[in-house]
């Protein structure tokens, strides 16, 4: 292949057709809706003016080197639905380079008991479809059941903001994306790696609260916990569980739930302690303060082991006594099962 270069004001460099333009601009620019988190640009909703249709809000998108813009609401009709199963349609901005245009379009999905959205075509120099929303169409009628926002919001070179659980398409290793859960408000920075794909690079902002659960209860207890992702597969957790039942529990080994599953195939250890200095019920036959470790071997719980009193050679044993008004503390970092590696 002969050497070539562009753009210039003379020679072959003067020819900057759509294909050349795309090859120049697209590699350095993320496709996405122009806006910030919370913007309504090109958001999809049930049509307010036409039954069996959706409305796309005004907005602008940058799609593989080209701009699409609408300054008014665009209404798109859904394909007729008569099937006994629902389907999921995909609303896209379709860039059509051979025909020199870009427009909104609905890609019709296949009805199924557990329907999935259709795939997109993404070919440089040809058709490139950028997704905006997944629309679930009810069974047996042309009506919207639900809409899932899958826009990527891009603004001034910042990491793109992705809606709910959507991730940017066609990523390359090292790509970053800002994510905020619409359900919990959790903020995270996601990164794409050649090994593992998209994962959480770090939690952002405040720690996320959760309520730890015991596998057995001899009465009421209060519990609170917080966690943060430290890296792609590392989770920090800190939790307190207090016996508020008015009596000491004595049972088999107690387990406590973690905020997310730990990786299987290997033992992991967190630090734990029992604060037992309220002097109720004679301390339940346990010291004021007991130190230990909480073990996990895959699964969604950890199991505390406390050092016995006396010589260190006496070792420890599983936590099976929970004195009234005492508080169990667990803190530490563990390897999560984010990549679903199981016991590998």
Short mmCIF file of C-alpha atoms in Angstrom, two decimals, residues 36-325:
data_model
loop_
_atom_site.label_atom_id
_atom_site.label_comp_id
_atom_site.label_asym_id
_atom_site.label_seq_id
_atom_site.Cartn_x
_atom_site.Cartn_y
_atom_site.Cartn_z
CA UNK A 36 -23.44 15.29 31.90
CA UNK A 37 -24.92 12.87 34.43
CA UNK A 38 -28.62 13.59 34.88
CA UNK A 39 -29.08 15.36 31.54
CA UNK A 40 -32.16 14.42 29.52
CA UNK A 41 -30.45 14.78 26.13
CA UNK A 42 -31.74 12.06 23.74
CA UNK A 43 -33.43 10.27 26.65
CA UNK A 44 -36.25 7.89 25.72
CA UNK A 45 -39.72 7.88 27.29
CA UNK A 46 -43.24 6.62 26.57
CA UNK A 47 -44.80 8.92 23.99
CA UNK A 48 -47.14 11.55 25.39
CA UNK A 49 -48.80 12.14 22.02
CA UNK A 50 -49.04 8.77 20.26
CA UNK A 51 -50.12 5.34 21.61
CA UNK A 52 -47.70 2.49 20.94
CA UNK A 53 -44.77 4.85 20.47
CA UNK A 54 -41.77 6.36 22.25
CA UNK A 55 -40.44 9.91 22.42
CA UNK A 56 -36.76 10.82 22.15
CA UNK A 57 -35.86 14.12 23.82
CA UNK A 58 -33.92 16.85 22.01
CA UNK A 59 -30.17 16.48 22.19
CA UNK A 60 -26.89 15.86 20.42
CA UNK A 61 -24.71 12.78 20.03
CA UNK A 62 -21.21 12.21 18.72
CA UNK A 63 -21.23 8.88 16.87
CA UNK A 64 -17.97 7.48 15.52
CA UNK A 65 -16.68 10.86 14.37
CA UNK A 66 -20.01 12.36 13.24
CA UNK A 67 -22.64 14.53 14.93
CA UNK A 68 -26.34 13.77 15.18
CA UNK A 69 -28.64 16.45 16.61
CA UNK A 70 -32.35 17.09 17.02
CA UNK A 71 -33.79 20.31 18.48
CA UNK A 72 -37.25 18.86 19.05
CA UNK A 73 -38.86 15.67 20.37
CA UNK A 74 -38.79 12.81 17.88
CA UNK A 75 -41.64 10.28 18.12
CA UNK A 76 -41.03 6.73 16.86
CA UNK A 77 -43.76 4.10 16.52
CA UNK A 78 -43.16 0.59 17.84
CA UNK A 79 -43.68 -2.36 15.49
CA UNK A 80 -47.02 -4.08 16.05
CA UNK A 81 -46.90 -6.65 18.83
CA UNK A 82 -49.28 -9.63 18.71
CA UNK A 83 -47.02 -12.35 20.13
CA UNK A 84 -47.83 -14.04 23.47
CA UNK A 85 -44.31 -13.26 24.72
CA UNK A 86 -42.74 -9.83 25.36
CA UNK A 87 -39.82 -8.49 23.35
CA UNK A 88 -37.04 -5.96 23.88
CA UNK A 89 -36.49 -3.33 21.17
CA UNK A 90 -33.38 -1.16 20.96
CA UNK A 91 -33.53 2.58 20.20
CA UNK A 92 -30.39 3.72 18.38
CA UNK A 93 -28.81 6.60 16.53
CA UNK A 94 -27.93 5.01 13.20
CA UNK A 95 -24.99 6.54 11.33
CA UNK A 96 -25.21 5.63 7.64
CA UNK A 97 -22.00 6.78 5.96
CA UNK A 98 -22.80 5.38 2.45
CA UNK A 99 -25.97 7.50 2.44
CA UNK A 100 -24.44 10.49 4.26
CA UNK A 101 -26.93 10.73 7.11
CA UNK A 102 -27.69 9.82 10.72
CA UNK A 103 -31.16 9.24 12.18
CA UNK A 104 -33.04 7.69 15.09
CA UNK A 105 -34.28 4.15 14.59
CA UNK A 106 -35.90 1.31 16.56
CA UNK A 107 -34.35 -2.14 16.14
CA UNK A 108 -37.07 -4.73 16.70
CA UNK A 109 -36.28 -7.53 19.13
CA UNK A 110 -37.45 -11.16 19.11
CA UNK A 111 -40.37 -12.14 21.39
CA UNK A 112 -39.35 -14.65 24.08
CA UNK A 113 -40.17 -15.65 27.63
CA UNK A 114 -36.88 -14.01 28.65
CA UNK A 115 -36.26 -11.55 25.79
CA UNK A 116 -32.96 -9.79 25.12
CA UNK A 117 -32.23 -6.67 23.10
CA UNK A 118 -31.03 -7.12 19.50
CA UNK A 119 -27.38 -6.58 18.67
CA UNK A 120 -26.07 -3.52 16.86
CA UNK A 121 -24.18 -3.11 13.59
CA UNK A 122 -20.94 -1.18 14.00
CA UNK A 123 -18.84 -1.03 10.84
CA UNK A 124 -16.42 1.82 10.09
CA UNK A 125 -17.22 3.33 6.71
CA UNK A 126 -20.67 1.71 6.74
CA UNK A 127 -23.51 1.46 9.28
CA UNK A 128 -22.74 2.32 12.91
CA UNK A 129 -25.57 2.02 15.44
CA UNK A 130 -25.23 3.73 18.82
CA UNK A 131 -27.72 2.54 21.52
CA UNK A 132 -29.88 4.93 23.55
CA UNK A 133 -32.42 2.73 25.32
CA UNK A 134 -33.85 -0.77 25.61
CA UNK A 135 -37.65 -0.80 25.39
CA UNK A 136 -39.56 -3.81 26.68
CA UNK A 137 -42.81 -4.24 24.68
CA UNK A 138 -45.66 -5.99 26.47
CA UNK A 139 -46.92 -9.38 25.39
CA UNK A 140 -49.91 -9.33 23.06
CA UNK A 141 -50.14 -5.55 22.73
CA UNK A 142 -48.17 -2.70 21.21
CA UNK A 143 -47.42 -0.93 24.48
CA UNK A 144 -44.32 -0.15 26.52
CA UNK A 145 -43.70 -2.26 29.62
CA UNK A 146 -40.46 -0.57 30.70
CA UNK A 147 -37.53 1.47 29.38
CA UNK A 148 -33.87 0.97 30.34
CA UNK A 149 -31.59 3.93 29.69
CA UNK A 150 -28.31 2.82 28.09
CA UNK A 151 -26.91 6.17 26.97
CA UNK A 152 -23.26 7.06 27.51
CA UNK A 153 -22.93 10.72 28.47
CA UNK A 154 -19.72 12.37 27.22
CA UNK A 155 -18.50 15.84 28.18
CA UNK A 156 -15.25 17.74 27.55
CA UNK A 157 -12.82 14.84 27.69
CA UNK A 158 -14.02 13.56 31.08
CA UNK A 159 -14.55 9.79 31.51
CA UNK A 160 -17.97 9.10 29.98
CA UNK A 161 -20.88 8.74 32.39
CA UNK A 162 -22.89 5.58 31.83
CA UNK A 163 -26.54 5.12 32.73
CA UNK A 164 -27.28 2.48 35.37
CA UNK A 165 -25.56 -0.77 34.28
CA UNK A 166 -24.72 0.19 30.71
CA UNK A 167 -21.10 0.25 29.56
CA UNK A 168 -19.54 1.93 26.51
CA UNK A 169 -19.46 -0.20 23.37
CA UNK A 170 -16.26 -1.17 21.53
CA UNK A 171 -13.92 -0.51 24.48
CA UNK A 172 -10.14 -0.81 24.42
CA UNK A 173 -7.89 -1.67 27.40
CA UNK A 174 -7.45 1.36 29.64
CA UNK A 175 -10.84 2.97 28.87
CA UNK A 176 -12.54 4.57 31.88
CA UNK A 177 -16.22 5.26 32.59
CA UNK A 178 -18.06 6.95 35.46
CA UNK A 179 -21.04 4.96 36.76
CA UNK A 180 -23.78 5.92 39.21
CA UNK A 181 -26.40 3.38 40.22
CA UNK A 182 -29.94 4.67 39.80
CA UNK A 183 -31.03 2.19 42.52
CA UNK A 184 -28.48 2.77 45.32
CA UNK A 185 -26.73 5.99 44.34
CA UNK A 186 -23.34 4.24 44.47
CA UNK A 187 -20.68 6.03 42.41
CA UNK A 188 -17.87 4.06 40.80
CA UNK A 189 -15.08 4.40 38.28
CA UNK A 190 -15.02 1.46 35.85
CA UNK A 191 -12.05 0.43 33.71
CA UNK A 192 -11.73 -1.94 30.76
CA UNK A 193 -8.89 -4.48 30.89
CA UNK A 194 -7.72 -6.98 28.30
CA UNK A 195 -7.99 -9.62 31.05
CA UNK A 196 -11.49 -9.55 32.51
CA UNK A 197 -13.18 -6.80 30.51
CA UNK A 198 -15.09 -4.08 32.39
CA UNK A 199 -14.75 -4.00 36.17
CA UNK A 200 -14.92 -1.54 39.06
CA UNK A 201 -11.61 0.30 39.38
CA UNK A 202 -12.67 2.09 42.58
CA UNK A 203 -15.66 3.30 44.56
CA UNK A 204 -16.04 7.08 44.58
CA UNK A 205 -17.35 9.33 47.32
CA UNK A 206 -18.82 8.03 50.55
CA UNK A 207 -18.73 4.40 51.59
CA UNK A 208 -21.84 2.38 50.71
CA UNK A 209 -24.05 1.20 53.57
CA UNK A 210 -25.52 -2.30 53.88
CA UNK A 211 -27.19 -4.34 56.61
CA UNK A 212 -25.23 -7.48 57.63
CA UNK A 213 -27.29 -10.58 58.39
CA UNK A 214 -26.59 -13.42 60.84
CA UNK A 215 -27.28 -17.01 59.76
CA UNK A 216 -29.02 -17.67 63.11
CA UNK A 217 -30.72 -15.42 65.61
CA UNK A 218 -31.64 -16.03 69.25
CA UNK A 219 -33.61 -12.80 69.22
CA UNK A 220 -33.28 -9.22 68.05
CA UNK A 221 -30.00 -7.67 66.99
CA UNK A 222 -28.91 -4.45 65.31
CA UNK A 223 -26.44 -4.43 62.45
CA UNK A 224 -24.78 -1.90 60.19
CA UNK A 225 -21.99 -2.14 57.69
CA UNK A 226 -20.17 -0.16 55.04
CA UNK A 227 -18.06 -1.17 52.05
CA UNK A 228 -16.04 0.25 49.19
CA UNK A 229 -14.36 -1.24 46.12
CA UNK A 230 -10.62 -0.58 46.32
CA UNK A 231 -9.71 -2.07 42.92
CA UNK A 232 -11.10 -4.39 40.26
CA UNK A 233 -11.59 -7.32 42.63
CA UNK A 234 -10.77 -6.02 46.13
CA UNK A 235 -13.51 -5.13 48.61
CA UNK A 236 -13.08 -3.26 51.93
CA UNK A 237 -15.78 -3.98 54.51
CA UNK A 238 -16.42 -2.83 58.09
CA UNK A 239 -19.42 -4.04 60.09
CA UNK A 240 -20.90 -4.05 63.60
CA UNK A 241 -23.52 -6.46 64.95
CA UNK A 242 -24.95 -5.88 68.45
CA UNK A 243 -27.04 -8.33 70.51
CA UNK A 244 -30.13 -6.33 71.57
CA UNK A 245 -32.31 -9.31 72.54
CA UNK A 246 -31.84 -8.94 76.29
CA UNK A 247 -30.25 -12.37 76.62
CA UNK A 248 -27.07 -14.25 75.72
CA UNK A 249 -27.22 -16.56 72.71
CA UNK A 250 -25.50 -19.92 72.72
CA UNK A 251 -25.63 -21.87 69.50
CA UNK A 252 -23.48 -23.41 66.81
CA UNK A 253 -20.96 -21.46 64.74
CA UNK A 254 -22.36 -18.10 63.58
CA UNK A 255 -21.88 -16.64 60.10
CA UNK A 256 -22.24 -13.01 58.99
CA UNK A 257 -23.16 -11.85 55.49
CA UNK A 258 -20.66 -9.93 53.34
CA UNK A 259 -21.67 -7.14 50.92
CA UNK A 260 -20.64 -9.27 47.92
CA UNK A 261 -19.41 -12.83 47.41
CA UNK A 262 -15.81 -13.71 48.13
CA UNK A 263 -13.69 -15.64 45.65
CA UNK A 264 -13.71 -19.38 46.21
CA UNK A 265 -10.86 -21.86 46.10
CA UNK A 266 -8.82 -20.26 48.88
CA UNK A 267 -9.16 -19.22 52.52
CA UNK A 268 -9.25 -15.50 53.31
CA UNK A 269 -9.01 -13.75 56.68
CA UNK A 270 -10.55 -10.55 58.04
CA UNK A 271 -9.91 -9.05 61.48
CA UNK A 272 -12.66 -9.35 64.09
CA UNK A 273 -13.23 -8.55 67.79
CA UNK A 274 -16.00 -8.87 70.38
CA UNK A 275 -16.64 -5.83 72.59
CA UNK A 276 -18.26 -7.25 75.74
CA UNK A 277 -17.78 -4.67 78.48
CA UNK A 278 -21.37 -3.70 79.29
CA UNK A 279 -21.37 -6.21 82.17
CA UNK A 280 -24.90 -7.47 81.52
CA UNK A 281 -25.83 -11.09 82.15
CA UNK A 282 -22.46 -11.68 83.81
CA UNK A 283 -20.71 -11.01 80.47
CA UNK A 284 -22.14 -14.25 79.10
CA UNK A 285 -19.17 -16.14 80.46
CA UNK A 286 -16.79 -14.34 78.09
CA UNK A 287 -14.06 -11.71 78.64
CA UNK A 288 -14.63 -7.98 78.17
CA UNK A 289 -12.70 -8.02 74.91
CA UNK A 290 -11.94 -10.93 72.61
CA UNK A 291 -9.85 -10.76 69.45
CA UNK A 292 -9.97 -13.11 66.50
CA UNK A 293 -10.25 -13.57 62.75
CA UNK A 294 -13.20 -13.96 60.39
CA UNK A 295 -12.68 -16.61 57.74
CA UNK A 296 -14.28 -16.94 54.34
CA UNK A 297 -13.85 -19.60 51.66
CA UNK A 298 -16.05 -18.39 48.84
CA UNK A 299 -19.72 -17.62 49.32
CA UNK A 300 -21.47 -14.61 50.80
CA UNK A 301 -20.59 -14.97 54.49
CA UNK A 302 -17.63 -14.93 56.87
CA UNK A 303 -17.25 -16.97 60.06
CA UNK A 304 -15.53 -15.49 63.13
CA UNK A 305 -12.99 -17.47 65.16
CA UNK A 306 -11.96 -16.08 68.56
CA UNK A 307 -8.72 -16.63 70.42
CA UNK A 308 -9.36 -18.59 73.61
CA UNK A 309 -8.20 -17.17 76.94
CA UNK A 310 -4.99 -18.50 78.46
CA UNK A 311 -1.82 -19.56 76.66
CA UNK A 312 -1.69 -18.80 72.93
CA UNK A 313 -1.11 -22.50 72.27
CA UNK A 314 -4.73 -23.07 73.29
CA UNK A 315 -5.65 -21.64 69.90
CA UNK A 316 -9.17 -20.46 69.10
CA UNK A 317 -12.62 -21.70 68.21
CA UNK A 318 -15.67 -20.75 66.17
CA UNK A 319 -17.85 -17.98 67.55
CA UNK A 320 -20.86 -19.65 69.20
CA UNK A 321 -21.70 -17.39 72.17
CA UNK A 322 -23.11 -13.89 71.70
CA UNK A 323 -23.37 -12.13 75.10
CA UNK A 324 -26.26 -9.73 75.64
CA UNK A 325 -25.42 -6.12 74.69
#
